[in-house]
mmCIF file of C-alpha atoms in Angstrom:
data_model
loop_
_atom_site.group_PDB
_atom_site.id
_atom_site.type_symbol
_atom_site.label_atom_id
_atom_site.label_comp_id
_atom_site.label_asym_id
_atom_site.label_seq_id
_atom_site.Cartn_x
_atom_site.Cartn_y
_atom_site.Cartn_z
ATOM 1 C CA MET A 1 -19.542 53.321 -54.982
ATOM 2 C CA GLY A 2 -17.026 56.171 -54.988
ATOM 3 C CA PHE A 3 -15.865 56.074 -51.364
ATOM 4 C CA PHE A 4 -13.448 53.652 -49.743
ATOM 5 C CA SER A 5 -14.619 51.254 -47.068
ATOM 6 C CA ASP A 6 -11.590 49.289 -45.916
ATOM 7 C CA VAL A 7 -12.083 46.706 -43.165
ATOM 8 C CA PHE A 8 -9.117 46.013 -40.899
ATOM 9 C CA ILE A 9 -8.118 44.506 -37.591
ATOM 10 C CA ALA A 10 -6.057 46.204 -34.906
ATOM 11 C CA SER A 11 -5.316 45.999 -31.205
ATOM 12 C CA ASP A 12 -6.035 49.015 -29.027
ATOM 13 C CA THR A 13 -2.325 49.883 -29.050
ATOM 14 C CA GLU A 14 -2.099 49.580 -32.831
ATOM 15 C CA LEU A 15 -5.279 51.570 -33.331
ATOM 16 C CA ALA A 16 -3.801 54.474 -31.363
ATOM 17 C CA THR A 17 -1.264 54.963 -34.193
ATOM 18 C CA LEU A 18 -3.999 55.639 -36.775
ATOM 19 C CA ARG A 19 -4.538 59.370 -37.192
ATOM 20 C CA PRO A 20 -6.992 61.424 -39.255
ATOM 21 C CA GLY A 21 -5.432 62.617 -42.473
ATOM 22 C CA ALA A 22 -2.840 59.831 -42.540
ATOM 23 C CA GLY A 23 -4.764 57.747 -45.074
ATOM 24 C CA GLY A 24 -6.380 54.385 -44.697
ATOM 25 C CA PRO A 25 -5.215 51.267 -42.905
ATOM 26 C CA GLU A 26 -3.933 49.396 -45.950
ATOM 27 C CA GLY A 27 -0.224 48.687 -45.649
ATOM 28 C CA ARG A 28 -0.249 49.261 -41.892
ATOM 29 C CA PHE A 29 -2.828 46.738 -40.674
ATOM 30 C CA PRO A 30 -4.283 43.486 -42.029
ATOM 31 C CA THR A 31 -6.896 44.995 -44.353
ATOM 32 C CA VAL A 32 -9.608 44.002 -46.803
ATOM 33 C CA PRO A 33 -10.034 46.925 -49.200
ATOM 34 C CA GLY A 34 -13.526 47.821 -50.242
ATOM 35 C CA LYS A 35 -15.621 50.468 -51.912
ATOM 36 C CA GLY A 36 -19.179 51.586 -51.353
ATOM 37 C CA ILE A 37 -19.908 49.527 -48.234
ATOM 38 C CA ASP A 38 -21.840 51.906 -45.985
ATOM 39 C CA PRO A 39 -23.473 51.540 -42.540
ATOM 40 C CA VAL A 40 -26.856 50.593 -44.007
ATOM 41 C CA LYS A 41 -25.321 47.787 -46.088
ATOM 42 C CA LEU A 42 -23.427 46.532 -43.035
ATOM 43 C CA ALA A 43 -26.605 46.656 -40.941
ATOM 44 C CA ARG A 44 -28.388 44.643 -43.648
ATOM 45 C CA LEU A 45 -25.546 42.106 -43.537
ATOM 46 C CA GLU A 46 -25.784 41.898 -39.747
ATOM 47 C CA ALA A 47 -29.558 41.436 -39.953
ATOM 48 C CA ILE A 48 -29.114 38.633 -42.499
ATOM 49 C CA LEU A 49 -26.371 36.844 -40.543
ATOM 50 C CA THR A 50 -28.102 37.133 -37.159
ATOM 51 C CA GLN A 51 -31.704 36.808 -38.394
ATOM 52 C CA TYR A 52 -32.509 40.220 -36.901
ATOM 53 C CA GLN A 53 -36.155 41.071 -37.544
ATOM 54 C CA GLY A 54 -36.286 44.659 -36.258
ATOM 55 C CA ASP A 55 -36.021 48.024 -37.922
ATOM 56 C CA ILE A 56 -32.850 48.344 -40.034
ATOM 57 C CA LEU A 57 -32.501 52.071 -39.384
ATOM 58 C CA ALA A 58 -32.597 51.419 -35.638
ATOM 59 C CA LEU A 59 -29.863 48.830 -36.138
ATOM 60 C CA VAL A 60 -27.822 51.333 -38.161
ATOM 61 C CA ASN A 61 -28.200 53.979 -35.468
ATOM 62 C CA GLU A 62 -27.241 51.529 -32.732
ATOM 63 C CA ALA A 63 -24.400 49.779 -34.542
ATOM 64 C CA TRP A 64 -22.665 52.775 -36.088
ATOM 65 C CA ASP A 65 -23.233 55.374 -33.364
ATOM 66 C CA ASP A 66 -20.709 57.566 -31.567
ATOM 67 C CA GLU A 67 -19.904 54.746 -29.153
ATOM 68 C CA HIS A 68 -18.345 52.821 -32.048
ATOM 69 C CA LEU A 69 -16.697 55.890 -33.595
ATOM 70 C CA VAL A 70 -12.916 55.924 -33.234
ATOM 71 C CA TYR A 71 -12.437 59.205 -35.063
ATOM 72 C CA ALA A 72 -14.019 61.351 -37.736
ATOM 73 C CA GLY A 73 -12.171 63.782 -39.947
ATOM 74 C CA ASP A 74 -13.287 65.947 -42.839
ATOM 75 C CA GLU A 75 -13.066 63.182 -45.424
ATOM 76 C CA GLU A 76 -12.601 60.018 -43.390
ATOM 77 C CA SER A 77 -13.753 58.165 -40.305
ATOM 78 C CA VAL A 78 -13.059 54.923 -38.465
ATOM 79 C CA HIS A 79 -15.671 52.849 -36.661
ATOM 80 C CA ARG A 80 -15.317 49.684 -34.616
ATOM 81 C CA PHE A 81 -17.583 46.886 -35.836
ATOM 82 C CA PRO A 82 -20.400 45.993 -33.443
ATOM 83 C CA GLU A 83 -19.630 42.836 -31.452
ATOM 84 C CA THR A 84 -22.688 41.056 -32.852
ATOM 85 C CA LEU A 85 -21.526 41.574 -36.441
ATOM 86 C CA SER A 86 -17.893 40.712 -35.663
ATOM 87 C CA ALA A 87 -18.975 37.489 -33.951
ATOM 88 C CA ALA A 88 -21.379 36.552 -36.757
ATOM 89 C CA LEU A 89 -18.634 37.072 -39.343
ATOM 90 C CA ALA A 90 -16.108 35.037 -37.351
ATOM 91 C CA GLN A 91 -18.603 32.164 -37.015
ATOM 92 C CA LEU A 92 -19.640 32.203 -40.674
ATOM 93 C CA LEU A 93 -18.767 28.969 -42.443
ATOM 94 C CA SER A 94 -17.116 29.343 -45.836
ATOM 95 C CA GLU A 95 -19.713 27.118 -47.508
ATOM 96 C CA ALA A 96 -22.502 29.342 -46.150
ATOM 97 C CA ILE A 97 -21.176 32.542 -47.739
ATOM 98 C CA GLY A 98 -22.885 31.999 -51.104
ATOM 99 C CA PRO A 99 -26.474 31.865 -49.834
ATOM 100 C CA TYR A 100 -25.915 34.884 -47.576
ATOM 101 C CA VAL A 101 -24.426 36.859 -50.461
ATOM 102 C CA GLU A 102 -27.448 36.068 -52.630
ATOM 103 C CA VAL A 103 -29.762 37.532 -50.005
ATOM 104 C CA TRP A 104 -27.468 40.509 -49.278
ATOM 105 C CA ALA A 105 -26.989 41.376 -52.971
ATOM 106 C CA ALA A 106 -30.762 41.351 -53.478
ATOM 107 C CA THR A 107 -31.303 44.109 -50.900
ATOM 108 C CA GLU A 108 -32.507 47.501 -52.031
ATOM 109 C CA GLU A 109 -29.114 49.121 -51.375
ATOM 110 C CA PHE A 110 -27.240 46.783 -53.719
ATOM 111 C CA ARG A 111 -29.979 46.779 -56.364
ATOM 112 C CA ARG A 112 -29.754 50.576 -56.378
ATOM 113 C CA ASP A 113 -25.966 50.321 -56.908
ATOM 114 C CA GLY A 114 -26.390 47.746 -59.667
ATOM 115 C CA ALA A 115 -24.413 45.182 -57.651
ATOM 116 C CA ASP A 116 -27.107 42.510 -57.839
ATOM 117 C CA THR A 117 -25.569 41.116 -61.028
ATOM 118 C CA PRO A 118 -23.540 37.882 -61.264
ATOM 119 C CA LYS A 119 -20.317 39.928 -61.362
ATOM 120 C CA GLY A 120 -21.472 42.060 -58.427
ATOM 121 C CA ARG A 121 -22.439 39.002 -56.395
ATOM 122 C CA GLU A 122 -19.065 37.402 -57.090
ATOM 123 C CA SER A 123 -17.275 40.555 -55.902
ATOM 124 C CA LEU A 124 -19.408 40.546 -52.745
ATOM 125 C CA ARG A 125 -18.684 36.842 -52.219
ATOM 126 C CA GLN A 126 -14.936 37.458 -52.409
ATOM 127 C CA TRP A 127 -15.139 40.520 -50.157
ATOM 128 C CA LEU A 128 -17.290 38.760 -47.554
ATOM 129 C CA GLY A 129 -15.002 35.714 -47.580
ATOM 130 C CA ALA A 130 -11.961 37.918 -46.985
ATOM 131 C CA VAL A 131 -13.707 39.877 -44.208
ATOM 132 C CA ARG A 132 -14.772 36.582 -42.607
ATOM 133 C CA GLU A 133 -11.143 35.424 -42.560
ATOM 134 C CA LEU A 134 -10.073 38.774 -41.120
ATOM 135 C CA ALA A 135 -12.719 38.519 -38.360
ATOM 136 C CA GLN A 136 -11.497 35.021 -37.506
ATOM 137 C CA ARG A 137 -7.888 36.210 -37.415
ATOM 138 C CA GLY A 138 -8.856 39.127 -35.184
ATOM 139 C CA LEU A 139 -10.598 36.764 -32.790
ATOM 140 C CA ARG A 140 -7.526 34.498 -32.622
ATOM 141 C CA GLU A 141 -5.130 37.414 -32.132
ATOM 142 C CA GLY A 142 -7.221 39.494 -29.727
ATOM 143 C CA ARG A 143 -7.718 42.308 -32.247
ATOM 144 C CA SER A 144 -10.952 44.121 -33.042
ATOM 145 C CA LEU A 145 -12.575 44.620 -36.432
ATOM 146 C CA TYR A 146 -12.808 48.191 -37.779
ATOM 147 C CA ILE A 147 -13.867 49.974 -40.946
ATOM 148 C CA TRP A 148 -12.200 53.042 -42.411
ATOM 149 C CA TRP A 149 -14.421 55.172 -44.615
ATOM 150 C CA GLY A 150 -12.676 57.722 -46.803
ATOM 151 C CA LEU A 151 -13.094 59.727 -49.965
#
């Protein structure tokens, strides 16, 4: 869990101001800071929220491909969230977060990180709740959901 994975919203015009090497979005865009959330974990979340039954690696390759890549530098990159995941997050009811977190935290990726503990699940619950609110705000304001990965 040593890399940053900050989720943020931005319009196309705002996004154009984000440059490689300038650091993450925090302080410049509405942002939910995170650590250790990678494309596989996000694909697992999308599969859980949308009841996707297919191959997770195919979902990863489709959802986090070059089409969604905004930029990639030596130690950072920005990707636009897939529409299906953005929509699922925006539609997620606050009272439904807990059961989804339980399933998400029990996945192999989180068990491997040791995040399937009560403390880890609570951190995920808070993060997912904040990302849900950010997705809803983005929908209201006509902004897209992005993730900045950096070392």
